[in-house]
mmCIF file of C-alpha atoms in Angstrom:
data_model
loop_
_atom_site.group_PDB
_atom_site.id
_atom_site.type_symbol
_atom_site.label_atom_id
_atom_site.label_comp_id
_atom_site.label_asym_id
_atom_site.label_seq_id
_atom_site.Cartn_x
_atom_site.Cartn_y
_atom_site.Cartn_z
ATOM 1 C CA MET T 1 114.343 130.353 75.441
ATOM 2 C CA GLN T 2 116.297 132.593 77.787
ATOM 3 C CA THR T 3 114.971 135.818 76.289
ATOM 4 C CA ARG T 4 111.376 135.020 77.255
ATOM 5 C CA PRO T 5 110.137 137.207 80.099
ATOM 6 C CA THR T 6 109.983 135.522 83.491
ATOM 7 C CA PHE T 7 108.407 136.837 86.659
ATOM 8 C CA ILE T 8 109.232 134.768 89.709
ATOM 9 C CA ASN T 9 109.481 137.229 92.571
ATOM 10 C CA LEU T 10 108.261 134.930 95.316
ATOM 11 C CA PHE T 11 107.689 137.851 97.710
ATOM 12 C CA LYS T 12 105.327 139.649 95.338
ATOM 13 C CA ILE T 13 103.185 136.638 94.492
ATOM 14 C CA ASN T 14 100.135 136.399 96.742
ATOM 15 C CA LEU T 15 99.057 132.765 96.789
ATOM 16 C CA PRO T 16 95.460 131.803 97.555
ATOM 17 C CA ILE T 17 94.952 129.094 100.214
ATOM 18 C CA THR T 18 94.298 126.424 97.535
ATOM 19 C CA ALA T 19 97.686 127.155 95.937
ATOM 20 C CA ILE T 20 99.389 127.104 99.334
ATOM 21 C CA VAL T 21 97.974 123.603 99.979
ATOM 22 C CA SER T 22 99.128 122.495 96.518
ATOM 23 C CA ILE T 23 102.715 123.770 96.809
ATOM 24 C CA THR T 24 103.147 122.635 100.420
ATOM 25 C CA HIS T 25 101.942 119.153 99.372
ATOM 26 C CA ARG T 26 104.894 119.090 96.969
ATOM 27 C CA LEU T 27 107.331 120.468 99.535
ATOM 28 C CA ALA T 28 106.078 117.955 102.124
ATOM 29 C CA GLY T 29 106.553 115.181 99.549
ATOM 30 C CA MET T 30 110.176 116.243 99.051
ATOM 31 C CA TYR T 31 110.695 116.415 102.823
ATOM 32 C CA ASN T 32 109.246 112.901 103.189
ATOM 33 C CA PHE T 33 111.609 111.487 100.594
ATOM 34 C CA PHE T 34 114.780 113.259 101.748
ATOM 35 C CA ILE T 35 114.227 113.292 105.538
ATOM 36 C CA THR T 36 111.381 110.978 106.682
ATOM 37 C CA LEU T 37 112.471 108.046 104.480
ATOM 38 C CA PRO T 38 116.118 107.990 105.737
ATOM 39 C CA LEU T 39 114.800 108.592 109.277
ATOM 40 C CA SER T 40 112.518 105.546 108.888
ATOM 41 C CA LEU T 41 115.543 103.494 107.795
ATOM 42 C CA TYR T 42 117.337 104.580 110.978
ATOM 43 C CA LEU T 43 114.305 103.774 113.168
ATOM 44 C CA VAL T 44 113.669 100.362 111.558
ATOM 45 C CA ALA T 45 117.376 99.443 111.761
ATOM 46 C CA ASN T 46 117.662 100.318 115.456
ATOM 47 C CA SER T 47 114.279 99.088 116.656
ATOM 48 C CA THR T 48 114.527 95.622 115.088
ATOM 49 C CA LYS T 49 118.251 94.856 115.625
ATOM 50 C CA ASP T 50 118.154 93.617 119.238
ATOM 51 C CA LYS T 51 116.605 94.445 122.601
ATOM 52 C CA SER T 52 119.414 96.710 123.803
ATOM 53 C CA SER T 53 119.358 98.871 120.664
ATOM 54 C CA PHE T 54 115.527 99.042 120.900
ATOM 55 C CA ASP T 55 115.768 100.247 124.518
ATOM 56 C CA PHE T 56 118.554 102.678 123.603
ATOM 57 C CA LEU T 57 116.378 104.128 120.810
ATOM 58 C CA ALA T 58 113.357 104.449 123.141
ATOM 59 C CA GLN T 59 115.564 106.168 125.718
ATOM 60 C CA ARG T 60 116.993 108.533 123.102
ATOM 61 C CA ILE T 61 113.510 109.517 121.916
ATOM 62 C CA SER T 62 112.481 110.490 125.449
ATOM 63 C CA ASP T 63 115.809 112.103 126.482
ATOM 64 C CA ASP T 64 117.035 113.832 123.323
ATOM 65 C CA ILE T 65 114.318 116.435 122.774
ATOM 66 C CA PHE T 66 115.633 117.524 119.353
ATOM 67 C CA PHE T 67 115.635 113.934 118.125
ATOM 68 C CA GLY T 68 112.121 113.409 119.515
ATOM 69 C CA LEU T 69 110.852 116.591 117.891
ATOM 70 C CA LEU T 70 112.514 115.650 114.582
ATOM 71 C CA ILE T 71 110.543 112.382 114.600
ATOM 72 C CA ILE T 72 107.262 114.089 115.543
ATOM 73 C CA ILE T 73 107.689 116.869 112.987
ATOM 74 C CA SER T 74 108.716 114.402 110.258
ATOM 75 C CA PHE T 75 105.722 112.112 110.746
ATOM 76 C CA ASN T 76 103.392 115.110 111.010
ATOM 77 C CA ILE T 77 104.713 116.336 107.669
ATOM 78 C CA LEU T 78 103.982 112.842 106.321
ATOM 79 C CA LEU T 79 100.451 113.128 107.736
ATOM 80 C CA TYR T 80 100.047 116.565 106.142
ATOM 81 C CA HIS T 81 101.177 115.120 102.792
ATOM 82 C CA ILE T 82 98.604 112.313 103.211
ATOM 83 C CA LEU T 83 95.730 114.672 104.080
ATOM 84 C CA THR T 84 96.456 117.093 101.230
ATOM 85 C CA GLY T 85 97.007 114.070 98.971
ATOM 86 C CA VAL T 86 93.619 112.561 99.840
ATOM 87 C CA ARG T 87 92.101 115.990 99.168
ATOM 88 C CA HIS T 88 93.731 116.008 95.709
ATOM 89 C CA LEU T 89 92.536 112.446 95.056
ATOM 90 C CA ILE T 90 88.948 113.393 95.904
ATOM 91 C CA MET T 91 89.221 116.377 93.565
ATOM 92 C CA ASP T 92 90.599 114.069 90.840
ATOM 93 C CA LEU T 93 87.233 112.288 91.118
ATOM 94 C CA HIS T 94 85.631 115.671 90.312
ATOM 95 C CA ILE T 95 84.261 116.036 93.832
ATOM 96 C CA GLY T 96 84.511 119.448 95.488
ATOM 97 C CA GLU T 97 86.135 121.075 92.500
ATOM 98 C CA ASN T 98 84.387 124.445 92.667
ATOM 99 C CA LEU T 99 86.223 127.367 94.244
ATOM 100 C CA GLN T 100 84.180 127.527 97.423
ATOM 101 C CA ALA T 101 84.511 123.777 98.152
ATOM 102 C CA ALA T 102 88.236 123.836 97.304
ATOM 103 C CA ARG T 103 88.831 126.708 99.731
ATOM 104 C CA LEU T 104 86.834 124.976 102.452
ATOM 105 C CA SER T 105 88.678 121.645 102.025
ATOM 106 C CA SER T 106 92.051 123.480 102.064
ATOM 107 C CA PHE T 107 91.073 125.127 105.313
ATOM 108 C CA VAL T 108 89.875 121.824 106.826
ATOM 109 C CA VAL T 109 93.103 120.046 105.828
ATOM 110 C CA ILE T 110 95.331 122.768 107.294
ATOM 111 C CA LEU T 111 93.311 122.992 110.506
ATOM 112 C CA THR T 112 93.215 119.191 110.997
ATOM 113 C CA SER T 113 96.982 118.914 110.476
ATOM 114 C CA LEU T 114 97.614 121.774 112.887
ATOM 115 C CA ILE T 115 95.414 120.265 115.627
ATOM 116 C CA ILE T 116 97.040 116.818 115.313
ATOM 117 C CA PHE T 117 100.507 118.419 115.238
ATOM 118 C CA LEU T 118 99.905 120.441 118.413
ATOM 119 C CA PHE T 119 98.288 117.411 120.078
ATOM 120 C CA SER T 120 101.263 115.142 119.287
ATOM 121 C CA ILE T 121 103.752 117.784 120.505
ATOM 122 C CA GLY T 122 101.680 118.089 123.698
ATOM 123 C CA VAL T 123 101.645 114.316 124.265
ATOM 124 C CA TYR T 124 105.422 114.125 123.678
ATOM 125 C CA LEU T 125 106.348 117.002 126.010
ATOM 126 C CA LYS T 126 103.901 115.966 128.753
ATOM 127 C CA MET I 1 100.489 108.091 76.850
ATOM 128 C CA ILE I 2 103.380 107.420 79.232
ATOM 129 C CA GLY I 3 102.680 110.695 81.034
ATOM 130 C CA SER I 4 99.070 109.849 81.796
ATOM 131 C CA ARG I 5 100.062 106.352 82.954
ATOM 132 C CA LEU I 6 102.587 107.873 85.367
ATOM 133 C CA TRP I 7 99.907 110.290 86.565
ATOM 134 C CA LEU I 8 97.529 107.376 87.169
ATOM 135 C CA PHE I 9 100.159 105.211 88.877
ATOM 136 C CA GLN I 10 100.999 108.110 91.196
ATOM 137 C CA ARG I 11 97.372 108.157 92.373
ATOM 138 C CA ILE I 12 96.745 104.400 92.580
ATOM 139 C CA SER I 13 100.047 103.773 94.387
ATOM 140 C CA SER I 14 99.152 106.435 96.956
ATOM 141 C CA LEU I 15 96.103 104.372 97.956
ATOM 142 C CA PHE I 16 98.251 101.327 98.763
ATOM 143 C CA LEU I 17 100.751 103.506 100.647
ATOM 144 C CA LEU I 18 97.862 104.955 102.657
ATOM 145 C CA VAL I 19 96.466 101.506 103.549
ATOM 146 C CA TYR I 20 99.923 100.366 104.749
ATOM 147 C CA ILE I 21 100.417 103.505 106.869
ATOM 148 C CA ILE I 22 96.974 102.989 108.477
ATOM 149 C CA TYR I 23 97.918 99.328 109.119
ATOM 150 C CA ILE I 24 101.125 100.385 110.914
ATOM 151 C CA ALA I 25 99.409 103.283 112.714
ATOM 152 C CA LEU I 26 96.683 100.937 114.042
ATOM 153 C CA PHE I 27 99.370 98.854 115.760
ATOM 154 C CA PHE I 28 100.532 101.939 117.669
ATOM 155 C CA VAL I 29 96.963 103.027 118.436
ATOM 156 C CA ASN I 30 95.915 99.588 119.741
ATOM 157 C CA ASN I 31 99.000 98.956 121.881
ATOM 158 C CA ASN I 32 100.395 100.905 124.815
ATOM 159 C CA ASN I 33 103.946 100.670 126.173
ATOM 160 C CA ILE I 34 105.183 98.627 123.230
ATOM 161 C CA SER I 35 108.124 96.389 124.127
ATOM 162 C CA TYR I 36 110.852 95.068 121.849
ATOM 163 C CA PHE I 37 109.020 91.743 121.877
ATOM 164 C CA ASP I 38 105.621 93.244 120.846
ATOM 165 C CA TRP I 39 107.232 95.380 118.146
ATOM 166 C CA THR I 40 109.315 92.677 116.478
ATOM 167 C CA LEU I 41 106.488 90.133 116.768
ATOM 168 C CA PHE I 42 104.346 92.533 114.744
ATOM 169 C CA PHE I 43 106.885 94.205 112.454
ATOM 170 C CA LEU I 44 108.889 91.078 111.641
ATOM 171 C CA SER I 45 105.836 88.853 111.136
ATOM 172 C CA PHE I 46 105.606 87.373 107.655
ATOM 173 C CA GLU I 47 102.555 89.475 106.650
ATOM 174 C CA THR I 48 104.100 92.763 107.789
ATOM 175 C CA ARG I 49 107.431 91.951 106.121
ATOM 176 C CA VAL I 50 105.670 91.302 102.816
ATOM 177 C CA LEU I 51 103.608 94.508 103.122
ATOM 178 C CA THR I 52 106.667 96.555 104.177
ATOM 179 C CA SER I 53 108.631 95.252 101.192
ATOM 180 C CA ILE I 54 105.847 96.131 98.753
ATOM 181 C CA PHE I 55 105.460 99.515 100.482
ATOM 182 C CA PHE I 56 109.106 100.503 100.029
ATOM 183 C CA ILE I 57 109.178 99.337 96.404
ATOM 184 C CA ILE I 58 106.073 101.428 95.660
ATOM 185 C CA VAL I 59 107.531 104.371 97.634
ATOM 186 C CA LEU I 60 110.468 104.338 95.191
ATOM 187 C CA VAL I 61 108.194 104.665 92.161
ATOM 188 C CA HIS I 62 105.738 107.066 93.828
ATOM 189 C CA GLY I 63 108.655 109.207 95.050
ATOM 190 C CA PHE I 64 110.396 109.032 91.677
ATOM 191 C CA ILE I 65 107.335 110.285 89.773
ATOM 192 C CA GLY I 66 106.773 113.110 92.283
ATOM 193 C CA LEU I 67 110.400 114.244 92.475
ATOM 194 C CA TRP I 68 110.901 113.926 88.724
ATOM 195 C CA THR I 69 107.839 116.153 88.187
ATOM 196 C CA VAL I 70 109.170 118.722 90.666
ATOM 197 C CA GLY I 71 112.596 118.664 88.985
ATOM 198 C CA THR I 72 111.273 119.151 85.480
ATOM 199 C CA ASP I 73 108.986 121.943 86.741
ATOM 200 C CA TYR I 74 111.528 124.018 88.640
ATOM 201 C CA LEU I 75 115.055 123.010 87.636
ATOM 202 C CA THR I 76 114.868 124.283 84.060
ATOM 203 C CA PRO I 77 116.706 127.063 82.163
ATOM 204 C CA ARG I 78 113.443 129.003 82.102
ATOM 205 C CA THR I 79 112.623 128.927 85.817
ATOM 206 C CA LEU I 80 116.254 129.372 86.861
ATOM 207 C CA GLY I 81 116.614 132.185 84.318
ATOM 208 C CA LEU I 82 115.801 134.522 87.178
ATOM 209 C CA TYR I 83 119.313 133.868 88.446
ATOM 210 C CA SER I 84 120.868 134.208 85.027
ATOM 211 C CA SER I 85 124.119 132.410 85.854
ATOM 212 C CA PHE I 86 122.131 129.321 86.845
ATOM 213 C CA ALA I 87 120.190 129.116 83.569
ATOM 214 C CA ASN I 88 123.125 127.551 81.690
ATOM 215 C CA ILE I 89 123.650 124.834 84.266
ATOM 216 C CA ALA I 90 119.938 124.147 84.955
ATOM 217 C CA ASP I 91 119.907 120.922 82.921
ATOM 218 C CA SER I 92 123.038 119.644 84.639
ATOM 219 C CA LEU I 93 121.655 120.580 88.069
ATOM 220 C CA ARG I 94 118.466 118.628 87.283
ATOM 221 C CA LYS I 95 120.477 115.555 86.221
ATOM 222 C CA ILE I 96 122.532 115.684 89.431
ATOM 223 C CA TYR I 97 119.348 116.107 91.479
ATOM 224 C CA GLN I 98 117.719 113.141 89.696
ATOM 225 C CA ALA I 99 120.766 110.928 90.199
ATOM 226 C CA PHE I 100 120.878 111.939 93.879
ATOM 227 C CA PHE I 101 117.272 111.079 94.671
ATOM 228 C CA VAL I 102 117.360 107.811 92.723
ATOM 229 C CA LEU I 103 120.470 106.679 94.635
ATOM 230 C CA LEU I 104 119.114 107.841 98.002
ATOM 231 C CA GLY I 105 115.744 106.167 97.400
ATOM 232 C CA LEU I 106 117.344 102.901 96.260
ATOM 233 C CA PHE I 107 119.705 102.939 99.230
ATOM 234 C CA CYS I 108 116.928 103.492 101.811
ATOM 235 C CA SER I 109 114.364 101.081 100.349
ATOM 236 C CA ILE I 110 116.827 98.277 99.639
ATOM 237 C CA SER I 111 118.364 98.720 103.109
ATOM 238 C CA ILE I 112 114.999 98.470 104.860
ATOM 239 C CA ILE I 113 113.944 95.396 102.840
ATOM 240 C CA TYR I 114 117.345 93.765 103.476
ATOM 241 C CA LEU I 115 117.137 94.555 107.214
ATOM 242 C CA ILE I 116 113.707 92.984 107.734
ATOM 243 C CA TRP I 117 114.443 89.814 105.744
ATOM 244 C CA SER I 118 117.970 89.129 107.018
#
């Protein structure tokens, strides 16, 4: 097993946009499980406990810019995972499976996520 | 057979997760300046509590299938062979990783379900 040749120089592999969408869907999925899920636990715990902890949480989100950005980035990564996931689901139905359509849908998914991300950052910092 | 069932469950579960996320997102879209009262009235209503509970149980399985797939793809003697000293411990690393995400997932999901029903 260990004598088989392996080539995994990540800096020499040039990924096409379809592969980038595929691998970042996985990475986003891992982020969601390890960061967004525990973050959701924290948010649910503090927002439902009582009124003072709800107000404290709301205040922290508007005052602590790193905390606010962590929430925005985390839920945008969740959104990215959803959009790329829906794209994969549509392709599982054999729709848009040819190279040209796959490239176009990758581009659309990345662009949509980027626009919503910048918009949400803008709304938060306003 | 089990592999294709997991593959299918991964896809079907994602549809339910999506519907729940749209349901929660619609609350935020349709309401401005949400107070503690508005939020708990919605989030701790019986319907939302049931949906949230199902959501976090399905998240566990959906997350498990995804993370297990990632682990068995990348944390193997072959893929870690690049860093030769890691190849021998690849299987142990994968087991530790699997145990970690199962415990973390159980902790988060059970905590959230406990919090909303208690």
